[in-house]
CSV table of C-alpha atoms in Angstrom, one decimal:
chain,number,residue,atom,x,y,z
A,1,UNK,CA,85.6,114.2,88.6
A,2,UNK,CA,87.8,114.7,91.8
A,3,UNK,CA,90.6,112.8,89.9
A,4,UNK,CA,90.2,114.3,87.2
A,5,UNK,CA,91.0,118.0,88.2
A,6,UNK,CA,93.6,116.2,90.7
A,7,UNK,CA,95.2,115.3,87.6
A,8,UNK,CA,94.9,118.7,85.9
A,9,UNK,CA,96.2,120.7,88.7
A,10,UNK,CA,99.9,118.8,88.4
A,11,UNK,CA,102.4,120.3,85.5
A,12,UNK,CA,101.5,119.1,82.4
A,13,UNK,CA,105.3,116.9,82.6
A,14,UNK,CA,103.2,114.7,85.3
A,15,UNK,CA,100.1,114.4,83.1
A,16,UNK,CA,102.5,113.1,80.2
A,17,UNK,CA,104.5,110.6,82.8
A,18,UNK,CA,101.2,109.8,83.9
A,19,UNK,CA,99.7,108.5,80.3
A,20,UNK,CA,103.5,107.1,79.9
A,21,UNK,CA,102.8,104.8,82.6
A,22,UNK,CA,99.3,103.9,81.1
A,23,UNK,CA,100.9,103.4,77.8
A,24,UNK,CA,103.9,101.5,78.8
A,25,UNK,CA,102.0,99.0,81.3
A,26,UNK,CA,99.3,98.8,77.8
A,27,UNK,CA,102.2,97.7,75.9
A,28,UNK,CA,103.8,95.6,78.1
A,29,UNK,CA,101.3,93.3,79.0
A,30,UNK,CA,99.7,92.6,75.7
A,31,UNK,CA,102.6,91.2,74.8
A,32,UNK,CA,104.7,89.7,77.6
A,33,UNK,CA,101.7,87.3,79.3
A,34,UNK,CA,101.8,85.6,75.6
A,35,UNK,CA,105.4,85.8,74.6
A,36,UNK,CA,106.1,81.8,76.2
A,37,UNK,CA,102.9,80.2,74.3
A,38,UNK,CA,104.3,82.2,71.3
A,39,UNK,CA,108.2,80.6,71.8
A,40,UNK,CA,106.7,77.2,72.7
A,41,UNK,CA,103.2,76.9,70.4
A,42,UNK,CA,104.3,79.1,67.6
A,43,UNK,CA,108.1,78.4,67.1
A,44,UNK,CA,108.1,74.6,68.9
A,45,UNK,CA,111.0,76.2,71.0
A,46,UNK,CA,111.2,73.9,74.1
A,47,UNK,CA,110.7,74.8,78.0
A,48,UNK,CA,114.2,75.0,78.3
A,49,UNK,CA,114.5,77.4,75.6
A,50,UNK,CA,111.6,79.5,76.3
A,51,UNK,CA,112.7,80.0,80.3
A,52,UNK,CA,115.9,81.2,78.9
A,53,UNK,CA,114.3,83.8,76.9
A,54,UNK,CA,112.3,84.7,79.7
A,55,UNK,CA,114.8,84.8,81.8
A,56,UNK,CA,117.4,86.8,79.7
A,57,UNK,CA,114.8,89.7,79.9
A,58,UNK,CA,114.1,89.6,83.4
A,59,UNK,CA,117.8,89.5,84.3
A,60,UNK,CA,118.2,92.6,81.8
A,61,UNK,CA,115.9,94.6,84.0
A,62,UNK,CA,116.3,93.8,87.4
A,63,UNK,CA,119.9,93.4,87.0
A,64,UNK,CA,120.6,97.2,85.3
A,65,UNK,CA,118.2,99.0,87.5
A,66,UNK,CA,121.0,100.4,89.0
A,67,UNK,CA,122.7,102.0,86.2
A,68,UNK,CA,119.0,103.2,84.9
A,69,UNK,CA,119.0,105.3,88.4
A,70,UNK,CA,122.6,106.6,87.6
A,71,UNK,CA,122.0,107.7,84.2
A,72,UNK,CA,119.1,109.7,85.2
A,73,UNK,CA,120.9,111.5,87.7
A,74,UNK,CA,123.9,112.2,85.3
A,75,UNK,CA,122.4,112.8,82.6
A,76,UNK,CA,119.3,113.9,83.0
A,77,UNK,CA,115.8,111.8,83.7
A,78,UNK,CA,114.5,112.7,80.4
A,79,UNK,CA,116.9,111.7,78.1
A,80,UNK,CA,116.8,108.4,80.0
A,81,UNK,CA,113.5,108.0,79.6
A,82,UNK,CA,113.2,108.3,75.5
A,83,UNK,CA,115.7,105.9,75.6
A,84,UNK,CA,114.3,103.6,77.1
A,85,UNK,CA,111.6,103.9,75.0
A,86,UNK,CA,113.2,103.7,72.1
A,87,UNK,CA,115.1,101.2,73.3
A,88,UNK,CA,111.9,98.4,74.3
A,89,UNK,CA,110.0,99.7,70.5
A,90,UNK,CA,113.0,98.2,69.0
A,91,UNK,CA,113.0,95.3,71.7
A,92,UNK,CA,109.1,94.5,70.9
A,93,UNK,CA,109.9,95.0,66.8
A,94,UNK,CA,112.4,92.4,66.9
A,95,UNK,CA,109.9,89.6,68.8
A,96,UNK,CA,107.5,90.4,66.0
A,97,UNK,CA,110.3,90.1,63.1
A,98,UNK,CA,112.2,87.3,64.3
A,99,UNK,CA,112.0,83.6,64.7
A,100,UNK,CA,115.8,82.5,65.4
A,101,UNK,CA,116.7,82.5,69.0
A,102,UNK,CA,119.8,85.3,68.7
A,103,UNK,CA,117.3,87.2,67.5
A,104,UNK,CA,115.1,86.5,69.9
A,105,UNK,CA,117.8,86.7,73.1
A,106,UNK,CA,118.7,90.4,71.3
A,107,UNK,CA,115.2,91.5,72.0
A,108,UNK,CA,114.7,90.1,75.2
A,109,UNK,CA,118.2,91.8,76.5
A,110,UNK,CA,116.6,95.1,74.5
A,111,UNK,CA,113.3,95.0,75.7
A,112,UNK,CA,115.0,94.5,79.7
A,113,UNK,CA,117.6,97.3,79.9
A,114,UNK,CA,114.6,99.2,78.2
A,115,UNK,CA,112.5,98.3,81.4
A,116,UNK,CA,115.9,99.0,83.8
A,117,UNK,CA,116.5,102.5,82.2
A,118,UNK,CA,113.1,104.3,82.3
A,119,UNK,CA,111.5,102.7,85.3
A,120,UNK,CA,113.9,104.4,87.8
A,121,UNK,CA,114.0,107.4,85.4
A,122,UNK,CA,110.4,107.8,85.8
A,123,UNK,CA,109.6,107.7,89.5
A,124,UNK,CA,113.0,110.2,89.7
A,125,UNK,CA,111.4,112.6,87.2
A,126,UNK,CA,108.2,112.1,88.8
A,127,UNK,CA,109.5,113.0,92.4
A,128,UNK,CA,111.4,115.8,91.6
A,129,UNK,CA,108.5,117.6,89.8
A,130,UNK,CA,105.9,116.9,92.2
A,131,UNK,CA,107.7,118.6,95.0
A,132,UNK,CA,105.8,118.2,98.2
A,133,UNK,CA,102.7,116.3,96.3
A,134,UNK,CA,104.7,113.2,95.9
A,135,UNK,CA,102.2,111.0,97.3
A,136,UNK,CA,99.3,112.2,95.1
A,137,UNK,CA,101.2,112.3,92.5
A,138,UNK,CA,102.6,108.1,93.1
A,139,UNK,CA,98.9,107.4,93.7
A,140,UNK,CA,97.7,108.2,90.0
A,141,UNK,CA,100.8,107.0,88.9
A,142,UNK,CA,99.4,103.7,90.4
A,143,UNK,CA,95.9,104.2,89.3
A,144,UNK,CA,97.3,104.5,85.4
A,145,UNK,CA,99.8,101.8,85.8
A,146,UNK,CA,97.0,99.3,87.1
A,147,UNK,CA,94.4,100.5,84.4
A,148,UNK,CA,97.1,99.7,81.6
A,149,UNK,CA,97.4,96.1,83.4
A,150,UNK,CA,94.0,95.6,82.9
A,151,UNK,CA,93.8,97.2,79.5
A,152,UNK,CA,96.9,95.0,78.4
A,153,UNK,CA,95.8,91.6,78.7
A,154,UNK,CA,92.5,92.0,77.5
A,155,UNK,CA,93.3,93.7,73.8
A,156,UNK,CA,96.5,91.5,73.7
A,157,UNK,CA,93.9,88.3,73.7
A,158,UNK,CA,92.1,90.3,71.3
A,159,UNK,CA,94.9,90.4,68.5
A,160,UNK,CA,96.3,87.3,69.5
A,161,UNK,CA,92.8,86.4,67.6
A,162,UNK,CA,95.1,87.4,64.7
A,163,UNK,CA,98.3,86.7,65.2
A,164,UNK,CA,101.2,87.3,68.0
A,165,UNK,CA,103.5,89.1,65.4
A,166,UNK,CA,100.1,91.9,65.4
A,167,UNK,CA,100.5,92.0,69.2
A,168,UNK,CA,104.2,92.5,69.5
A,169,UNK,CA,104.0,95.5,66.3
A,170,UNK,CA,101.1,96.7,68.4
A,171,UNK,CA,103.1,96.7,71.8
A,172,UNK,CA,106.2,98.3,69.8
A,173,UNK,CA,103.8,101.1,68.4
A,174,UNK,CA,102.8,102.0,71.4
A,175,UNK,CA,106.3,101.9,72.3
A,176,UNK,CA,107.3,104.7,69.1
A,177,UNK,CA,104.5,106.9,70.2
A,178,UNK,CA,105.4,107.2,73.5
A,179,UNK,CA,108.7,108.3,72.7
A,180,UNK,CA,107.4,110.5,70.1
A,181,UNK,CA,105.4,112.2,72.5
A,182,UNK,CA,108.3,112.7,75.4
A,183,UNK,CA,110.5,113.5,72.8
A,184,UNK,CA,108.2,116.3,71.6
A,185,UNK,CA,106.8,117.7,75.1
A,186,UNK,CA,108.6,116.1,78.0
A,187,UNK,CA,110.5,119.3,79.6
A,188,UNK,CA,114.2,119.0,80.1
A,189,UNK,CA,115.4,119.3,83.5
A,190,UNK,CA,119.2,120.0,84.1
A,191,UNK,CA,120.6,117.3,86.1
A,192,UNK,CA,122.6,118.3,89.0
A,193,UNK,CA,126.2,117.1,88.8
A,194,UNK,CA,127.6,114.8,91.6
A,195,UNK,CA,130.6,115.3,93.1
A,196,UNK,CA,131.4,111.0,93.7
A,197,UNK,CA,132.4,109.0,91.0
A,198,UNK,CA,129.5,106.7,89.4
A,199,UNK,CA,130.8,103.8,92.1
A,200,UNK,CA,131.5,106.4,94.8
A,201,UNK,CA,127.3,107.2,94.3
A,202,UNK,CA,126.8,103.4,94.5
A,203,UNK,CA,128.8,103.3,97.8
A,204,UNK,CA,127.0,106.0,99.6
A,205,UNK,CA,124.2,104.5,98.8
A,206,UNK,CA,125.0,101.1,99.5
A,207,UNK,CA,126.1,102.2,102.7
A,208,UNK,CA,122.8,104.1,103.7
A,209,UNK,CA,122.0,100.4,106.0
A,210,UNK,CA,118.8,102.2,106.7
A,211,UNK,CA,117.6,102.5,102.9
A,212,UNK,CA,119.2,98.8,102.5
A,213,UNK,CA,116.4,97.8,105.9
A,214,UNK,CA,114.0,99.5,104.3
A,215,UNK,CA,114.3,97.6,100.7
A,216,UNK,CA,114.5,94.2,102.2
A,217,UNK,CA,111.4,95.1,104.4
A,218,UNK,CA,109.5,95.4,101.1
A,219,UNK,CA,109.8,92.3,99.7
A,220,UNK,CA,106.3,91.5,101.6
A,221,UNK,CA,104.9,94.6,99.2
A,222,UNK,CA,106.3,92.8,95.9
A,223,UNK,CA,106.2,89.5,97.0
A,224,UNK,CA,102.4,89.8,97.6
A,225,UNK,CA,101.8,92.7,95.0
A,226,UNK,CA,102.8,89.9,92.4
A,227,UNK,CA,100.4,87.3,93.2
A,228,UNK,CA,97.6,89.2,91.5
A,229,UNK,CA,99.2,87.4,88.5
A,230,UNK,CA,99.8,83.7,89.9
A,231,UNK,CA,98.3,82.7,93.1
A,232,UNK,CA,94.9,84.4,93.4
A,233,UNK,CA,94.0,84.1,89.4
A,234,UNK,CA,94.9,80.4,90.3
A,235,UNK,CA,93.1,80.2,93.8
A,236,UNK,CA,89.8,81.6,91.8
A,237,UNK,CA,90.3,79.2,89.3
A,238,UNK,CA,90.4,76.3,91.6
A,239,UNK,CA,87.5,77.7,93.8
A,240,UNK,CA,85.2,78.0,91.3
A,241,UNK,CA,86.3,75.5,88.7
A,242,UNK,CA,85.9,77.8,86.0
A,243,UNK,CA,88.8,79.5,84.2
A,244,UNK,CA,86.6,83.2,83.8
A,245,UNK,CA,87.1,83.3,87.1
A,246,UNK,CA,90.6,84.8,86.8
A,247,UNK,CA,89.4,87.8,85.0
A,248,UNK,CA,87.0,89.2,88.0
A,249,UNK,CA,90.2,89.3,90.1
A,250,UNK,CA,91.7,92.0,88.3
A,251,UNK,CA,88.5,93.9,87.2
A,252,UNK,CA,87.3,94.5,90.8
A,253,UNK,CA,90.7,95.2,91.5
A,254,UNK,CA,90.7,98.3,88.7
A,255,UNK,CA,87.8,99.2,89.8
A,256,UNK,CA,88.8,99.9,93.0
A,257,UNK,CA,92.0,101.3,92.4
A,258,UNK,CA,90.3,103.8,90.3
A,259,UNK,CA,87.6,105.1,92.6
A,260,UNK,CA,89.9,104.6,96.0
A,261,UNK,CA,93.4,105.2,95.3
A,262,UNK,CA,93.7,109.2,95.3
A,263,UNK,CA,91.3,109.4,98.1
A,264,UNK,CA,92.8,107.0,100.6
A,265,UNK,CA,96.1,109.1,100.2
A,266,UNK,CA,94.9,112.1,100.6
A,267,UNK,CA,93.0,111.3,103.7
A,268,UNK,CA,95.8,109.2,105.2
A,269,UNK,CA,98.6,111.8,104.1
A,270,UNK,CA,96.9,114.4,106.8
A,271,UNK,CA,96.9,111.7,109.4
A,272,UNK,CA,99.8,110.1,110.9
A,273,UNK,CA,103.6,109.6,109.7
A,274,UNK,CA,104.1,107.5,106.4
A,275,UNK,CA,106.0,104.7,108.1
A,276,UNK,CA,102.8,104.2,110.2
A,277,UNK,CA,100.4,103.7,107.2
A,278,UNK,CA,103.2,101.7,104.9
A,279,UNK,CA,103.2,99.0,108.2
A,280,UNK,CA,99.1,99.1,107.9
A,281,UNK,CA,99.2,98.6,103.8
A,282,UNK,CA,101.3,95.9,104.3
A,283,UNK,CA,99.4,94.1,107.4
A,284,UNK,CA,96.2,94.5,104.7
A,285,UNK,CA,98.3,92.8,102.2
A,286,UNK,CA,99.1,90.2,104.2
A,287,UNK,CA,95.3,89.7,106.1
A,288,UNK,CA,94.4,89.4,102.4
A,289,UNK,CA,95.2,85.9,102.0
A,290,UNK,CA,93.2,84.8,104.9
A,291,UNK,CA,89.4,84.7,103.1
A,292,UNK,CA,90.8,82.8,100.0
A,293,UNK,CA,92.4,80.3,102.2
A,294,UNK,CA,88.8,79.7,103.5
A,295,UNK,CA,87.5,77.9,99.8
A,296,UNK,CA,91.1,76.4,98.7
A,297,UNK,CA,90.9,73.3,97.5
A,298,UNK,CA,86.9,73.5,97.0
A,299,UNK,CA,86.7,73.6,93.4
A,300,UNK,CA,86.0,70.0,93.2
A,301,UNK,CA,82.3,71.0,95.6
A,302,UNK,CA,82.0,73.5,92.3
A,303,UNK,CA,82.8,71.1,89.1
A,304,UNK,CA,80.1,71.4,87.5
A,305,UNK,CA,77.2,73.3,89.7
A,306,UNK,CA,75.3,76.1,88.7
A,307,UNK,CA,75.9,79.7,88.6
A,308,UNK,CA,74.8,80.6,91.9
A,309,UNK,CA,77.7,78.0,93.6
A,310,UNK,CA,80.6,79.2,91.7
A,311,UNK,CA,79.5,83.3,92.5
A,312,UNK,CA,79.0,82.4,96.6
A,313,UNK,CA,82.8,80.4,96.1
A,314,UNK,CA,84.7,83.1,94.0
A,315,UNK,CA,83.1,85.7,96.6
A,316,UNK,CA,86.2,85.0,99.1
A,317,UNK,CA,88.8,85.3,96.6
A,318,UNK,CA,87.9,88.7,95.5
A,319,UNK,CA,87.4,89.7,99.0
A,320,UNK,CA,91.1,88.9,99.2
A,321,UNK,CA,91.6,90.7,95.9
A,322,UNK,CA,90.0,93.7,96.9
A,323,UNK,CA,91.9,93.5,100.3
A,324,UNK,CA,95.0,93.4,98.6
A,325,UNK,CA,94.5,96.0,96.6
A,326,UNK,CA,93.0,98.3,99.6
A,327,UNK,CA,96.6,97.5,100.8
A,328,UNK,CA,98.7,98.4,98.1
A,329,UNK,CA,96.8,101.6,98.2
A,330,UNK,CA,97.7,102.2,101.5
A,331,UNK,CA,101.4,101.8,101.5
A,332,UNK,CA,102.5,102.1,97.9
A,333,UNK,CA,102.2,106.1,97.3
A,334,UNK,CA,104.4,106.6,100.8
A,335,UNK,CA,106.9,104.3,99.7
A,336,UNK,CA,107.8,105.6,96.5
A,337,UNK,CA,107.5,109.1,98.6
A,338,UNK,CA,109.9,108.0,101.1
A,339,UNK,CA,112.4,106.8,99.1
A,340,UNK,CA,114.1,110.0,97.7
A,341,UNK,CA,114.2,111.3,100.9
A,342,UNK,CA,116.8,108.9,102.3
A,343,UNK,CA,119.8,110.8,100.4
A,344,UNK,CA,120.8,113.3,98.7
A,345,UNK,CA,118.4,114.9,95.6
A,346,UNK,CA,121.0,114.5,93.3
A,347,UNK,CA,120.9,110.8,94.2
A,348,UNK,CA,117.6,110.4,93.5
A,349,UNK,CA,117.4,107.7,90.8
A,350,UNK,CA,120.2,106.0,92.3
A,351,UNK,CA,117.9,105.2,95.1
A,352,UNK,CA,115.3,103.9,93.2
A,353,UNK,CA,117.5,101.9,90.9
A,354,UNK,CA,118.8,99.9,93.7
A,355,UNK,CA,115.7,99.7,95.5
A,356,UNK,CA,114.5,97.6,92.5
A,357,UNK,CA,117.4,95.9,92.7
A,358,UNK,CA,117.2,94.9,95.7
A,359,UNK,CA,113.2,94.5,96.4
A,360,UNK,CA,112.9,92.6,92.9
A,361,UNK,CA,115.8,89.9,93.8
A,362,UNK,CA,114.5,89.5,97.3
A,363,UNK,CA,110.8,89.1,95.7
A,364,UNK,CA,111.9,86.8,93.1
A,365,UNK,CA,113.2,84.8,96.3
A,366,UNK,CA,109.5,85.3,97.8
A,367,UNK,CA,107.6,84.6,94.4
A,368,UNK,CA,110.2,81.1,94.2
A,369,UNK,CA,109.1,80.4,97.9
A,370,UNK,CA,105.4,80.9,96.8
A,371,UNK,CA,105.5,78.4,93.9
A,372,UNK,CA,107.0,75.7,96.5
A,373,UNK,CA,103.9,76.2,98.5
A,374,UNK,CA,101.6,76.0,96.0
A,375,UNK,CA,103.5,72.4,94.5
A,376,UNK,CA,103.9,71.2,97.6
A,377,UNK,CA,100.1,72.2,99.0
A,378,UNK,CA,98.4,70.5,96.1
A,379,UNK,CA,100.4,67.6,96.5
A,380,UNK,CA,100.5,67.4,100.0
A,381,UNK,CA,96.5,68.0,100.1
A,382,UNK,CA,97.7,71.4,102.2
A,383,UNK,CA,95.7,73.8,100.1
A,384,UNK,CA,96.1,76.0,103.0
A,385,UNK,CA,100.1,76.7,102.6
A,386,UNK,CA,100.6,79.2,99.8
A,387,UNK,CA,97.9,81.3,101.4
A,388,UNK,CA,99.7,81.1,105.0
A,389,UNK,CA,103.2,82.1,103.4
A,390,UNK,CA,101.8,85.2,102.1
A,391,UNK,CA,100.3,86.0,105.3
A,392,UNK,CA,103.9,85.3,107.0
A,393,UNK,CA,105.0,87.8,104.0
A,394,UNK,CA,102.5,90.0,105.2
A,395,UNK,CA,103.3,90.6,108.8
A,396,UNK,CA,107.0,89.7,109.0
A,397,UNK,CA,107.3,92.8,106.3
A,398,UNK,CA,104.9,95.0,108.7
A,399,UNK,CA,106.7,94.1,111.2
A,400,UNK,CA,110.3,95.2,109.5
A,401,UNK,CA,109.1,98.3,108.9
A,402,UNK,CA,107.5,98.8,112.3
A,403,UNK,CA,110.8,98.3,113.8
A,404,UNK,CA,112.6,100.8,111.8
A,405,UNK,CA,110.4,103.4,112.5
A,406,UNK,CA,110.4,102.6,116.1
A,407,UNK,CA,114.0,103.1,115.4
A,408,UNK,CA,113.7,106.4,113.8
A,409,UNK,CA,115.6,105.0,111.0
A,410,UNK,CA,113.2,106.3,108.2
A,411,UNK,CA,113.3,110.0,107.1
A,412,UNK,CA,110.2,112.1,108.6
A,413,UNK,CA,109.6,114.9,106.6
A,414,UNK,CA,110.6,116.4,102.6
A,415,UNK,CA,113.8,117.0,103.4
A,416,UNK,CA,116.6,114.4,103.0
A,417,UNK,CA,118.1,112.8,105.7
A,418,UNK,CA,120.5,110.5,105.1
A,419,UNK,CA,119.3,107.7,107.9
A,420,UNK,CA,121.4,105.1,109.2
A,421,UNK,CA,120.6,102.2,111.2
């Protein structure tokens, strides 16, 4: 009930940005956790072909963040937004309509830049209307983006019981009603002009070596943040020996996120500076790893055992899960707070376009890193290495941003302070 009036007392723009996020992350992950068995099962494209599609719609996000972040601060973050909308309903149309691989390249480049224009528009619309509730107003962002992660998967396996072409018309539905609904009730703020050029913005920016410390000290957050997905579904897998085992991950991970995630940031937002408490989420994140390094490599003591085996087994793993996700809920609202205050307001989604930019290359790096371990581990008989690497993640990120705000390098209060190292 406390979330629930927390929710009603922001404008009703938030509430919409709010069920945007819900709707977007339901979208998104009904469809793109299937899209490779689809290219591969379904259209008898090979590996080769199916990374490249993959691959062309990664690079169309993480590669045009940037620009995202400039368009919403020159022309406005909602306009962006719809856009972007639109732009991933066409995107999601296409996978469902077409079987050729152009066709299939044009939506994965549609379906990215969709992704690169209105996730920076978002968090800038977002921080501009909360005004000095930024952090609440990140930590239900969270709390809807992670139920719509949950939500995703699970009715996406549903309709794949049909077909995928239901799934991706689904996903693009819920696409065209979410710009609908923006279109129809997202207020228009007027965007404030700059006085740089589009690359003079990009150079102050670039040049704030601060804000640059400060990215690159997150790739612990994203690095970690992205193994819900590979190497703790596999690491419950291989504990228990039973595939289910995946799925509890995630559900006490929702669950927690829901019934924690606005009270942790309200009780640590009265206590202490933000760097402090982004250092302790990520030191969480990074202790995570420890309790699931305790039963890898055990699934083989599991094979085959009763019920009772398997729970006592998985029980480390979603210790680690719900670690993690404690973690996350520490530091994540306070980033996303800290991050407009390192320049100028107008600037805004600049700063969040390139801090995707440059956190999502430097994770991908991390996530790469990850892989090796868990190849070389299970070769090697070192069950133990993925899990250390993600501690190393851990603290070596905790550590980064320890040391900047030891330096004073990180902005301190609501008002922007253009920090440099």
């Amino acid at each position: 009930m406390k979330t629930w009036r927390e929710i009603r007392a922001f404008p009703l723009a938030i509430r919409l940005l709010l069920v945007n996020q819900l709707g977007v992350n339901i979208g998104f992950y009904l469809l793109i956790p299937y899209l490779a068995l689809h290219l591969s099962d379904d259209l008898g494209m090979s590996a080769a072909v199916v990374g490249i599609v993959l691959g062309v719609r990664n690079l169309s996000q993480q590669g045009l963040f940037l620009i995202g972040g400039s368009a919403a601060d020159r022309l406005g973050a909602r306009g962006v937004i719809i856009a972007g909308c639109a732009l991933r309903t066409v995107g999601f149309g296409l996978f469902a309509l077409g079987d050729g691989l152009p066709v299939l390249l044009a939506a994965s480049v549609l379906s990215g830049l969709a992704g690169a224009l209105f996730n920076p528009a978002v968090r800038a619309y977002l921080a501009r209307e909360a005004g000095e509730r930024k952090a609440e107003a990140f930590a239900l962002f969270g709390v809807f983006a992670t139920t719509g992660a949950l939500i995703g998967p699970l009715l996406g396996s549903a309709l794949l019981l049909v077909d995928f072409r239901t799934s991706a018309l689904t996903a693009a539905g819920i696409f065209a009603l979410l710009t609908a609904a923006q279109a129809l009730v997202l207020p228009a703020r007027p965007a404030t002009p700059s006085t740089n050029s589009v690359l003079g913005d990009w150079r102050e920016v670039v040049r704030n070596r601060a804000f640059l410390a400060f990215s690159l000290a997150m790739v612990g957050m994203f690095t970690l943040e992205n193994q819900l997905y590979l190497l703790l579904p596999a690491g419950a897998r291989a504990a228990t020996g039973w595939d289910g085992a995946a799925g509890a991950v995630f559900l006490v991970g929702t669950l927690a996120n829901l019934w924690l995630q606005l009270r942790v940031t309200r009780a640590l937002k009265a206590r202490g500076a933000r760097a402090r408490w982004i250092g302790a989420g990520l030191l969480l994140m990074g202790l995570a790893f420890v309790p699931p390094m305790t039963v890898a490599g055990g699934g083989g003591a599991t094979a085959g055992a009763g019920t009772a085996p398997r729970v006592l087994a998985l029980l480390p793993v979603l210790a680690g899960a719900l670690l993690l996700y404690v973690g996350i809920m520490v530091a994540q609202p306070f980033v996303m707070e800290l991050i407009p205050d390192f320049g100028r307001p107008e600037l805004t989604g600049t700063y969040f376009g390139l801090f995707y930019v440059v956190s999502g290359i430097a994770a991908a790096l991390g996530n790469t890193l990850v892989g090796w371990a868990m190849d070389t581990g299970e070769s090697a008989a070192a069950h133990w290495l993925p899990w250390v690497c993600c501690l190393f993640f851990g603290l070596v990120s905790a550590a980064g941003v320890g040391a900047l705000h030891r330096l004073r390098a990180l902005p301190t209060g609501s008002a922007a302070v253009p920090a440099t190292v």
